[in-house]
Amino acid sequence: MKFGKMLRSTVEARMPSWSDYMLNYKTLKQLLNELVRLADERMGAEPDEGDDPLARFTEQLDVEVEKINDFYMDRIEEGVIILHAMTQQVDGLVASSSADVTQIAAIQRALVSYHFNLLMLQNYVALNFTGVVKILKKLDKKFGTAHRKAYLESIVALPFYNCAALGQVVEDTEALFAKLDAAMAEASARLKVPCGQPASAAEAGKARHSAAPMAQSV
């Protein structure tokens, strides 16, 4: 399957709500083909200083890259805010001796959903970066240039390119999972009744019911 079709099918299946913020690979490819056609038509004619095909293509690619980078930064900003709020919740539970299995399981489920969105953002970055590289490769092939290397070097400092912030948020989220696992183990231990004080059947059933969602969500 060609990259353009793969990109569209992946976006439709996994991140349809983000489709407007993906690299418009099809438009860039159409522009590239149009520039090649114009260059062929003008072959042998006096060069037009105001109509440099590389400049026109780069200008449009810059717009696409800026769109991707802005979307990535917005998602990171939201993610940091959400993670901070969840960290406060977890720290409060860890500090409390009254936190129960049900409370912890609820936060674990929310954290699993949040972590999934982070993985989706990683996929978003990978797909768009691949698209940028591939369209630049097509440009170089059609015009016999070496523009790809220079362009990638020009965007290396962009947040979406180096992905450092996303990597840190993922790492912090996984550390939070470890805290919740420890809190769950402690809360589960408190459910155990000392010898000579058997738990009622209702209490035992409630404990099993509370623990089950946590095991499914992790």
PDB file of N, CA and C in Angstrom, residues 162-199:
ATOM      1  N   ASN A 162      11.704  16.684  17.983  1.00  0.00           N
ATOM      2  CA  ASN A 162      12.537  15.981  18.972  1.00  0.00           C
ATOM      3  C   ASN A 162      11.726  15.210  20.014  1.00  0.00           C
ATOM      4  N   CYS A 163      10.453  15.577  20.193  1.00  0.00           N
ATOM      5  CA  CYS A 163       9.527  14.800  21.035  1.00  0.00           C
ATOM      6  C   CYS A 163       9.972  14.637  22.494  1.00  0.00           C
ATOM      7  N   ALA A 164      10.856  15.482  22.973  1.00  0.00           N
ATOM      8  CA  ALA A 164      11.366  15.337  24.342  1.00  0.00           C
ATOM      9  C   ALA A 164      10.251  15.474  25.379  1.00  0.00           C
ATOM     10  N   ALA A 165       9.355  16.440  25.161  1.00  0.00           N
ATOM     11  CA  ALA A 165       8.276  16.680  26.132  1.00  0.00           C
ATOM     12  C   ALA A 165       7.352  15.473  26.233  1.00  0.00           C
ATOM     13  N   LEU A 166       7.016  14.888  25.099  1.00  0.00           N
ATOM     14  CA  LEU A 166       6.140  13.722  25.101  1.00  0.00           C
ATOM     15  C   LEU A 166       6.806  12.546  25.795  1.00  0.00           C
ATOM     16  N   GLY A 167       8.080  12.353  25.530  1.00  0.00           N
ATOM     17  CA  GLY A 167       8.803  11.273  26.192  1.00  0.00           C
ATOM     18  C   GLY A 167       8.785  11.420  27.706  1.00  0.00           C
ATOM     19  N   GLN A 168       8.925  12.657  28.182  1.00  0.00           N
ATOM     20  CA  GLN A 168       8.917  12.899  29.625  1.00  0.00           C
ATOM     21  C   GLN A 168       7.547  12.640  30.232  1.00  0.00           C
ATOM     22  N   VAL A 169       6.491  13.053  29.528  1.00  0.00           N
ATOM     23  CA  VAL A 169       5.131  12.829  30.034  1.00  0.00           C
ATOM     24  C   VAL A 169       4.829  11.330  30.095  1.00  0.00           C
ATOM     25  N   VAL A 170       5.244  10.595  29.091  1.00  0.00           N
ATOM     26  CA  VAL A 170       5.040   9.138  29.100  1.00  0.00           C
ATOM     27  C   VAL A 170       5.778   8.509  30.272  1.00  0.00           C
ATOM     28  N   GLU A 171       7.008   8.944  30.497  1.00  0.00           N
ATOM     29  CA  GLU A 171       7.810   8.416  31.612  1.00  0.00           C
ATOM     30  C   GLU A 171       7.151   8.719  32.952  1.00  0.00           C
ATOM     31  N   ASP A 172       6.663   9.943  33.123  1.00  0.00           N
ATOM     32  CA  ASP A 172       6.003  10.326  34.380  1.00  0.00           C
ATOM     33  C   ASP A 172       4.708   9.537  34.582  1.00  0.00           C
ATOM     34  N   THR A 173       4.003   9.267  33.496  1.00  0.00           N
ATOM     35  CA  THR A 173       2.762   8.489  33.582  1.00  0.00           C
ATOM     36  C   THR A 173       3.043   7.061  34.026  1.00  0.00           C
ATOM     37  N   GLU A 174       4.092   6.468  33.500  1.00  0.00           N
ATOM     38  CA  GLU A 174       4.442   5.107  33.881  1.00  0.00           C
ATOM     39  C   GLU A 174       4.894   5.041  35.341  1.00  0.00           C
ATOM     40  N   ALA A 175       5.545   6.102  35.823  1.00  0.00           N
ATOM     41  CA  ALA A 175       5.919   6.169  37.237  1.00  0.00           C
ATOM     42  C   ALA A 175       4.668   6.251  38.112  1.00  0.00           C
ATOM     43  N   LEU A 176       3.645   6.945  37.601  1.00  0.00           N
ATOM     44  CA  LEU A 176       2.386   7.059  38.342  1.00  0.00           C
ATOM     45  C   LEU A 176       1.674   5.707  38.414  1.00  0.00           C
ATOM     46  N   PHE A 177       1.770   4.923  37.344  1.00  0.00           N
ATOM     47  CA  PHE A 177       1.226   3.561  37.372  1.00  0.00           C
ATOM     48  C   PHE A 177       1.856   2.760  38.508  1.00  0.00           C
ATOM     49  N   ALA A 178       3.166   2.899  38.668  1.00  0.00           N
ATOM     50  CA  ALA A 178       3.867   2.158  39.721  1.00  0.00           C
ATOM     51  C   ALA A 178       3.370   2.575  41.105  1.00  0.00           C
ATOM     52  N   LYS A 179       3.126   3.866  41.295  1.00  0.00           N
ATOM     53  CA  LYS A 179       2.592   4.348  42.577  1.00  0.00           C
ATOM     54  C   LYS A 179       1.215   3.760  42.847  1.00  0.00           C
ATOM     55  N   LEU A 180       0.385   3.727  41.815  1.00  0.00           N
ATOM     56  CA  LEU A 180      -0.963   3.189  41.972  1.00  0.00           C
ATOM     57  C   LEU A 180      -0.929   1.694  42.271  1.00  0.00           C
ATOM     58  N   ASP A 181      -0.023   0.971  41.619  1.00  0.00           N
ATOM     59  CA  ASP A 181       0.103  -0.464  41.890  1.00  0.00           C
ATOM     60  C   ASP A 181       0.449  -0.701  43.352  1.00  0.00           C
ATOM     61  N   ALA A 182       1.369   0.114  43.894  1.00  0.00           N
ATOM     62  CA  ALA A 182       1.752  -0.023  45.301  1.00  0.00           C
ATOM     63  C   ALA A 182       0.577   0.323  46.212  1.00  0.00           C
ATOM     64  N   ALA A 183      -0.175   1.375  45.853  1.00  0.00           N
ATOM     65  CA  ALA A 183      -1.335   1.765  46.653  1.00  0.00           C
ATOM     66  C   ALA A 183      -2.408   0.688  46.612  1.00  0.00           C
ATOM     67  N   MET A 184      -2.585   0.055  45.438  1.00  0.00           N
ATOM     68  CA  MET A 184      -3.560  -1.023  45.319  1.00  0.00           C
ATOM     69  C   MET A 184      -3.177  -2.218  46.179  1.00  0.00           C
ATOM     70  N   ALA A 185      -1.886  -2.545  46.180  1.00  0.00           N
ATOM     71  CA  ALA A 185      -1.423  -3.674  46.997  1.00  0.00           C
ATOM     72  C   ALA A 185      -1.678  -3.404  48.470  1.00  0.00           C
ATOM     73  N   GLU A 186      -1.431  -2.169  48.883  1.00  0.00           N
ATOM     74  CA  GLU A 186      -1.643  -1.816  50.301  1.00  0.00           C
ATOM     75  C   GLU A 186      -3.129  -1.834  50.652  1.00  0.00           C
ATOM     76  N   ALA A 187      -3.961  -1.296  49.754  1.00  0.00           N
ATOM     77  CA  ALA A 187      -5.398  -1.277  50.015  1.00  0.00           C
ATOM     78  C   ALA A 187      -5.977  -2.689  50.034  1.00  0.00           C
ATOM     79  N   SER A 188      -5.479  -3.540  49.154  1.00  0.00           N
ATOM     80  CA  SER A 188      -5.943  -4.925  49.111  1.00  0.00           C
ATOM     81  C   SER A 188      -5.543  -5.666  50.381  1.00  0.00           C
ATOM     82  N   ALA A 189      -4.360  -5.360  50.893  1.00  0.00           N
ATOM     83  CA  ALA A 189      -3.896  -6.008  52.124  1.00  0.00           C
ATOM     84  C   ALA A 189      -4.778  -5.630  53.301  1.00  0.00           C
ATOM     85  N   ARG A 190      -5.297  -4.394  53.282  1.00  0.00           N
ATOM     86  CA  ARG A 190      -6.153  -3.970  54.393  1.00  0.00           C
ATOM     87  C   ARG A 190      -7.495  -4.693  54.397  1.00  0.00           C
ATOM     88  N   LEU A 191      -7.864  -5.255  53.238  1.00  0.00           N
ATOM     89  CA  LEU A 191      -9.122  -5.997  53.170  1.00  0.00           C
ATOM     90  C   LEU A 191      -9.033  -7.350  53.860  1.00  0.00           C
ATOM     91  N   LYS A 192      -7.826  -7.857  54.032  1.00  0.00           N
ATOM     92  CA  LYS A 192      -7.645  -9.163  54.669  1.00  0.00           C
ATOM     93  C   LYS A 192      -7.936  -9.044  56.156  1.00  0.00           C
ATOM     94  N   VAL A 193      -8.746  -9.960  56.648  1.00  0.00           N
ATOM     95  CA  VAL A 193      -9.169  -9.920  58.062  1.00  0.00           C
ATOM     96  C   VAL A 193      -8.270 -10.831  58.879  1.00  0.00           C
ATOM     97  N   PRO A 194      -7.798 -10.404  60.063  1.00  0.00           N
ATOM     98  CA  PRO A 194      -6.942 -11.243  60.908  1.00  0.00           C
ATOM     99  C   PRO A 194      -7.640 -12.546  61.293  1.00  0.00           C
ATOM    100  N   CYS A 195      -6.820 -13.567  61.677  1.00  0.00           N
ATOM    101  CA  CYS A 195      -7.362 -14.864  62.084  1.00  0.00           C
ATOM    102  C   CYS A 195      -8.333 -14.684  63.244  1.00  0.00           C
ATOM    103  N   GLY A 196      -9.425 -15.420  63.215  1.00  0.00           N
ATOM    104  CA  GLY A 196     -10.410 -15.340  64.296  1.00  0.00           C
ATOM    105  C   GLY A 196     -11.477 -14.305  64.016  1.00  0.00           C
ATOM    106  N   GLN A 197     -11.316 -13.485  62.913  1.00  0.00           N
ATOM    107  CA  GLN A 197     -12.314 -12.485  62.569  1.00  0.00           C
ATOM    108  C   GLN A 197     -12.679 -12.642  61.092  1.00  0.00           C
ATOM    109  N   PRO A 198     -13.393 -13.716  60.738  1.00  0.00           N
ATOM    110  CA  PRO A 198     -13.707 -13.982  59.325  1.00  0.00           C
ATOM    111  C   PRO A 198     -14.586 -12.889  58.726  1.00  0.00           C
ATOM    112  N   ALA A 199     -14.308 -12.576  57.467  1.00  0.00           N
ATOM    113  CA  ALA A 199     -15.128 -11.586  56.761  1.00  0.00           C
ATOM    114  C   ALA A 199     -16.429 -12.224  56.340  1.00  0.00           C
TER     115      ALA A 199
END
